PDB file of C-alpha atoms in Angstrom:
ATOM      1  CA  MET A   1     -34.456  -4.787  59.767  1.00 46.00           C
ATOM      2  CA  ALA A   2     -31.118  -3.136  59.154  1.00 48.00           C
ATOM      3  CA  THR A   3     -28.557  -3.094  61.951  1.00 47.00           C
ATOM      4  CA  MET A   4     -26.303  -0.119  62.679  1.00 48.00           C
ATOM      5  CA  ALA A   5     -23.344  -1.378  64.723  1.00 48.00           C
ATOM      6  CA  GLY A   6     -21.637   1.885  65.647  1.00 49.00           C
ATOM      7  CA  ARG A   7     -20.575   2.771  62.109  1.00 48.00           C
ATOM      8  CA  THR A   8     -19.341   6.276  61.420  1.00 50.00           C
ATOM      9  CA  ASP A   9     -18.400   5.834  57.755  1.00 52.00           C
ATOM     10  CA  ILE A  10     -21.897   5.966  56.317  1.00 54.00           C
ATOM     11  CA  ASP A  11     -22.666   8.286  53.397  1.00 59.00           C
ATOM     12  CA  TYR A  12     -26.261   9.128  54.277  1.00 52.00           C
ATOM     13  CA  SER A  13     -26.877  10.851  50.953  1.00 56.00           C
ATOM     14  CA  LYS A  14     -26.647   7.460  49.215  1.00 55.00           C
ATOM     15  CA  SER A  15     -29.192   5.861  51.510  1.00 53.00           C
ATOM     16  CA  THR A  16     -32.450   4.845  49.865  1.00 54.00           C
ATOM     17  CA  LEU A  17     -34.116   6.636  52.789  1.00 56.00           C
ATOM     18  CA  ALA A  18     -32.420   9.871  51.741  1.00 53.00           C
ATOM     19  CA  GLN A  19     -32.776   9.379  48.001  1.00 54.00           C
ATOM     20  CA  GLY A  20     -36.475   8.750  48.262  1.00 53.00           C
ATOM     21  CA  GLU A  21     -36.413   5.524  46.261  1.00 51.00           C
ATOM     22  CA  ASP A  22     -39.842   4.548  47.588  1.00 47.00           C
ATOM     23  CA  LYS A  23     -41.077   8.044  46.748  1.00 47.00           C
ATOM     24  CA  GLN A  24     -41.171   6.949  43.107  1.00 51.00           C
ATOM     25  CA  LYS A  25     -44.004   4.597  44.099  1.00 65.00           C
ATOM     26  CA  GLY A  26     -45.662   7.461  45.920  1.00 79.00           C
ATOM     27  CA  ASN A  27     -45.293   5.756  49.286  1.00 93.00           C
ATOM     28  CA  ALA A  28     -44.502   7.531  52.506  1.00 95.00           C
ATOM     29  CA  LEU A  29     -42.232   5.763  54.986  1.00 96.00           C
ATOM     30  CA  VAL A  30     -42.413   5.102  58.685  1.00 97.00           C
ATOM     31  CA  VAL A  31     -38.949   4.312  60.006  1.00 97.00           C
ATOM     32  CA  LEU A  32     -38.836   2.936  63.533  1.00 96.00           C
ATOM     33  CA  LEU A  33     -35.499   3.625  65.191  1.00 96.00           C
ATOM     34  CA  VAL A  34     -34.767   0.808  67.635  1.00 95.00           C
ATOM     35  CA  GLY A  35     -32.068   1.041  70.281  1.00 92.00           C
ATOM     36  CA  PRO A  36     -31.197   2.142  73.800  1.00 91.00           C
ATOM     37  CA  PRO A  37     -30.368   5.720  74.789  1.00 89.00           C
ATOM     38  CA  GLY A  38     -26.937   6.670  73.466  1.00 89.00           C
ATOM     39  CA  SER A  39     -27.031   4.285  70.502  1.00 91.00           C
ATOM     40  CA  GLY A  40     -27.170   7.051  67.880  1.00 90.00           C
ATOM     41  CA  LYS A  41     -30.830   7.058  66.867  1.00 92.00           C
ATOM     42  CA  SER A  42     -31.280  10.839  66.891  1.00 90.00           C
ATOM     43  CA  THR A  43     -27.952  11.447  65.152  1.00 90.00           C
ATOM     44  CA  PHE A  44     -28.821   8.943  62.424  1.00 95.00           C
ATOM     45  CA  CYS A  45     -32.218  10.556  61.969  1.00 93.00           C
ATOM     46  CA  GLU A  46     -30.754  14.065  61.707  1.00 92.00           C
ATOM     47  CA  ASN A  47     -28.135  12.936  59.176  1.00 94.00           C
ATOM     48  CA  VAL A  48     -30.656  11.215  56.914  1.00 95.00           C
ATOM     49  CA  MET A  49     -33.048  14.169  57.097  1.00 94.00           C
ATOM     50  CA  GLN A  50     -30.262  16.593  56.119  1.00 94.00           C
ATOM     51  CA  ALA A  51     -29.207  14.435  53.157  1.00 95.00           C
ATOM     52  CA  SER A  52     -32.731  13.709  51.948  1.00 93.00           C
ATOM     53  CA  SER A  53     -34.945  15.345  49.386  1.00 92.00           C
ATOM     54  CA  ARG A  54     -37.903  13.461  50.872  1.00 94.00           C
ATOM     55  CA  PRO A  55     -40.109  15.456  53.286  1.00 95.00           C
ATOM     56  CA  TRP A  56     -39.543  13.999  56.758  1.00 97.00           C
ATOM     57  CA  VAL A  57     -40.995  14.536  60.207  1.00 96.00           C
ATOM     58  CA  ARG A  58     -39.106  13.366  63.282  1.00 96.00           C
ATOM     59  CA  ILE A  59     -41.364  12.158  66.087  1.00 96.00           C
ATOM     60  CA  CYS A  60     -39.553  12.091  69.433  1.00 93.00           C
ATOM     61  CA  GLN A  61     -41.444  11.241  72.602  1.00 92.00           C
ATOM     62  CA  ASP A  62     -38.832  13.134  74.665  1.00 88.00           C
ATOM     63  CA  ILE A  63     -40.009  16.491  73.257  1.00 90.00           C
ATOM     64  CA  ILE A  64     -43.411  15.858  71.667  1.00 92.00           C
ATOM     65  CA  ASN A  65     -45.326  17.742  74.369  1.00 89.00           C
ATOM     66  CA  ASN A  66     -44.251  21.323  73.511  1.00 86.00           C
ATOM     67  CA  GLY A  67     -40.595  20.485  74.117  1.00 86.00           C
ATOM     68  CA  LYS A  68     -41.305  18.203  77.056  1.00 89.00           C
ATOM     69  CA  SER A  69     -41.738  14.474  77.393  1.00 88.00           C
ATOM     70  CA  GLY A  70     -45.046  13.179  76.118  1.00 92.00           C
ATOM     71  CA  THR A  71     -46.874   9.935  75.495  1.00 94.00           C
ATOM     72  CA  LYS A  72     -46.874   7.170  72.958  1.00 94.00           C
ATOM     73  CA  ALA A  73     -50.411   8.236  72.004  1.00 96.00           C
ATOM     74  CA  GLN A  74     -49.114  11.717  71.136  1.00 96.00           C
ATOM     75  CA  CYS A  75     -46.401  10.130  68.981  1.00 96.00           C
ATOM     76  CA  LEU A  76     -48.956   8.002  67.152  1.00 97.00           C
ATOM     77  CA  SER A  77     -51.242  10.983  66.565  1.00 97.00           C
ATOM     78  CA  SER A  78     -48.391  13.137  65.238  1.00 97.00           C
ATOM     79  CA  ALA A  79     -47.187  10.329  62.988  1.00 98.00           C
ATOM     80  CA  ALA A  80     -50.673   9.785  61.556  1.00 98.00           C
ATOM     81  CA  ALA A  81     -51.041  13.527  60.875  1.00 98.00           C
ATOM     82  CA  ALA A  82     -47.662  13.680  59.102  1.00 97.00           C
ATOM     83  CA  LEU A  83     -48.522  10.657  56.959  1.00 97.00           C
ATOM     84  CA  LYS A  84     -51.841  12.261  56.033  1.00 96.00           C
ATOM     85  CA  ASP A  85     -49.784  15.245  54.796  1.00 96.00           C
ATOM     86  CA  LYS A  86     -47.729  12.843  52.616  1.00 94.00           C
ATOM     87  CA  LYS A  87     -44.625  13.187  54.797  1.00 96.00           C
ATOM     88  CA  SER A  88     -42.400  10.329  55.840  1.00 97.00           C
ATOM     89  CA  VAL A  89     -41.817   9.783  59.540  1.00 97.00           C
ATOM     90  CA  PHE A  90     -38.952   8.808  61.820  1.00 98.00           C
ATOM     91  CA  ILE A  91     -40.136   7.378  65.135  1.00 97.00           C
ATOM     92  CA  ASP A  92     -37.230   8.390  67.373  1.00 94.00           C
ATOM     93  CA  ARG A  93     -37.847   6.491  70.589  1.00 89.00           C
ATOM     94  CA  CYS A  94     -36.319   3.313  72.036  1.00 87.00           C
ATOM     95  CA  ASN A  95     -38.920   0.869  70.618  1.00 88.00           C
ATOM     96  CA  LEU A  96     -36.994  -1.962  72.247  1.00 87.00           C
ATOM     97  CA  ASP A  97     -39.669  -4.643  72.264  1.00 90.00           C
ATOM     98  CA  LYS A  98     -42.349  -5.856  69.912  1.00 93.00           C
ATOM     99  CA  GLU A  99     -45.140  -4.405  72.046  1.00 92.00           C
ATOM    100  CA  GLN A 100     -43.588  -0.917  71.894  1.00 90.00           C
ATOM    101  CA  ARG A 101     -43.399  -1.120  68.090  1.00 94.00           C
ATOM    102  CA  ALA A 102     -46.766  -2.777  67.402  1.00 96.00           C
ATOM    103  CA  ASP A 103     -48.968   0.331  67.236  1.00 96.00           C
ATOM    104  CA  PHE A 104     -46.467   2.122  64.984  1.00 96.00           C
ATOM    105  CA  VAL A 105     -46.348  -0.867  62.639  1.00 96.00           C
ATOM    106  CA  LYS A 106     -50.132  -0.555  62.310  1.00 97.00           C
ATOM    107  CA  LEU A 107     -49.565   2.817  60.604  1.00 97.00           C
ATOM    108  CA  GLY A 108     -48.480   0.834  57.549  1.00 95.00           C
ATOM    109  CA  SER A 109     -50.774   0.560  54.550  1.00 94.00           C
ATOM    110  CA  PRO A 110     -50.500   0.084  50.799  1.00 94.00           C
ATOM    111  CA  GLU A 111     -49.410   3.762  50.701  1.00 94.00           C
ATOM    112  CA  VAL A 112     -47.115   3.655  53.752  1.00 96.00           C
ATOM    113  CA  ASP A 113     -44.082   1.379  53.995  1.00 96.00           C
ATOM    114  CA  ILE A 114     -42.756   0.438  57.434  1.00 97.00           C
ATOM    115  CA  HIS A 115     -39.034  -0.028  58.087  1.00 96.00           C
ATOM    116  CA  ALA A 116     -36.936  -0.451  61.224  1.00 95.00           C
ATOM    117  CA  VAL A 117     -33.310   0.434  61.816  1.00 95.00           C
ATOM    118  CA  VAL A 118     -31.819  -1.415  64.783  1.00 95.00           C
ATOM    119  CA  PHE A 119     -28.900   0.174  66.633  1.00 94.00           C
ATOM    120  CA  ASP A 120     -27.135  -2.829  68.147  1.00 92.00           C
ATOM    121  CA  LEU A 121     -24.204  -1.362  70.059  1.00 90.00           C
ATOM    122  CA  PRO A 122     -22.432  -2.578  73.189  1.00 91.00           C
ATOM    123  CA  ALA A 123     -24.219  -1.445  76.347  1.00 89.00           C
ATOM    124  CA  GLN A 124     -21.049   0.127  77.747  1.00 90.00           C
ATOM    125  CA  LEU A 125     -20.660   2.330  74.653  1.00 90.00           C
ATOM    126  CA  CYS A 126     -24.270   3.536  74.918  1.00 88.00           C
ATOM    127  CA  ILE A 127     -23.821   4.270  78.629  1.00 88.00           C
ATOM    128  CA  SER A 128     -20.585   6.145  77.950  1.00 88.00           C
ATOM    129  CA  ARG A 129     -22.232   8.219  75.237  1.00 86.00           C
ATOM    130  CA  SER A 130     -25.248   8.957  77.425  1.00 80.00           C
ATOM    131  CA  VAL A 131     -23.259  10.191  80.421  1.00 84.00           C
ATOM    132  CA  THR A 132     -20.885  12.362  78.370  1.00 78.00           C
ATOM    133  CA  ARG A 133     -23.371  14.105  76.089  1.00 72.00           C
ATOM    134  CA  SER A 134     -24.756  17.460  77.036  1.00 66.00           C
ATOM    135  CA  GLY A 135     -27.839  19.280  75.911  1.00 64.00           C
ATOM    136  CA  HIS A 136     -29.608  16.156  74.666  1.00 62.00           C
ATOM    137  CA  GLU A 137     -33.319  16.777  74.506  1.00 66.00           C
ATOM    138  CA  GLY A 138     -34.158  13.611  76.435  1.00 59.00           C
ATOM    139  CA  ASN A 139     -31.784  14.523  79.274  1.00 56.00           C
ATOM    140  CA  LEU A 140     -30.356  11.002  79.135  1.00 52.00           C
TER     141      LEU A 140
END
């Protein structure tokens, strides 16, 4: 697992996620974003997707139900459908413990590589970000 400790100097276009390095093998990716609200998961996801030539789908439980909060089962179903369409997937939810990640890890196969990016920031920073942001889809 990679750890993102509040860095703002990242050139996302040079990321292997953006460059599609695994795409040469023909493999789709599932990238589990792990971190509390306010840690930068959605921002990271958006930046990589903008810099990438790889086809991505962002799965966010906060809006999966026609713009409203949904279920883990809906996230799993959407992820499986995207993978079937040969798209790579960001799982943009907290995924803080092993049990929360386990079903998403099962999406892996010889054709689907699983990765996790851990956002390990101080709790106070995440709280500060959460209370000052506006218009966030999760309303947190």
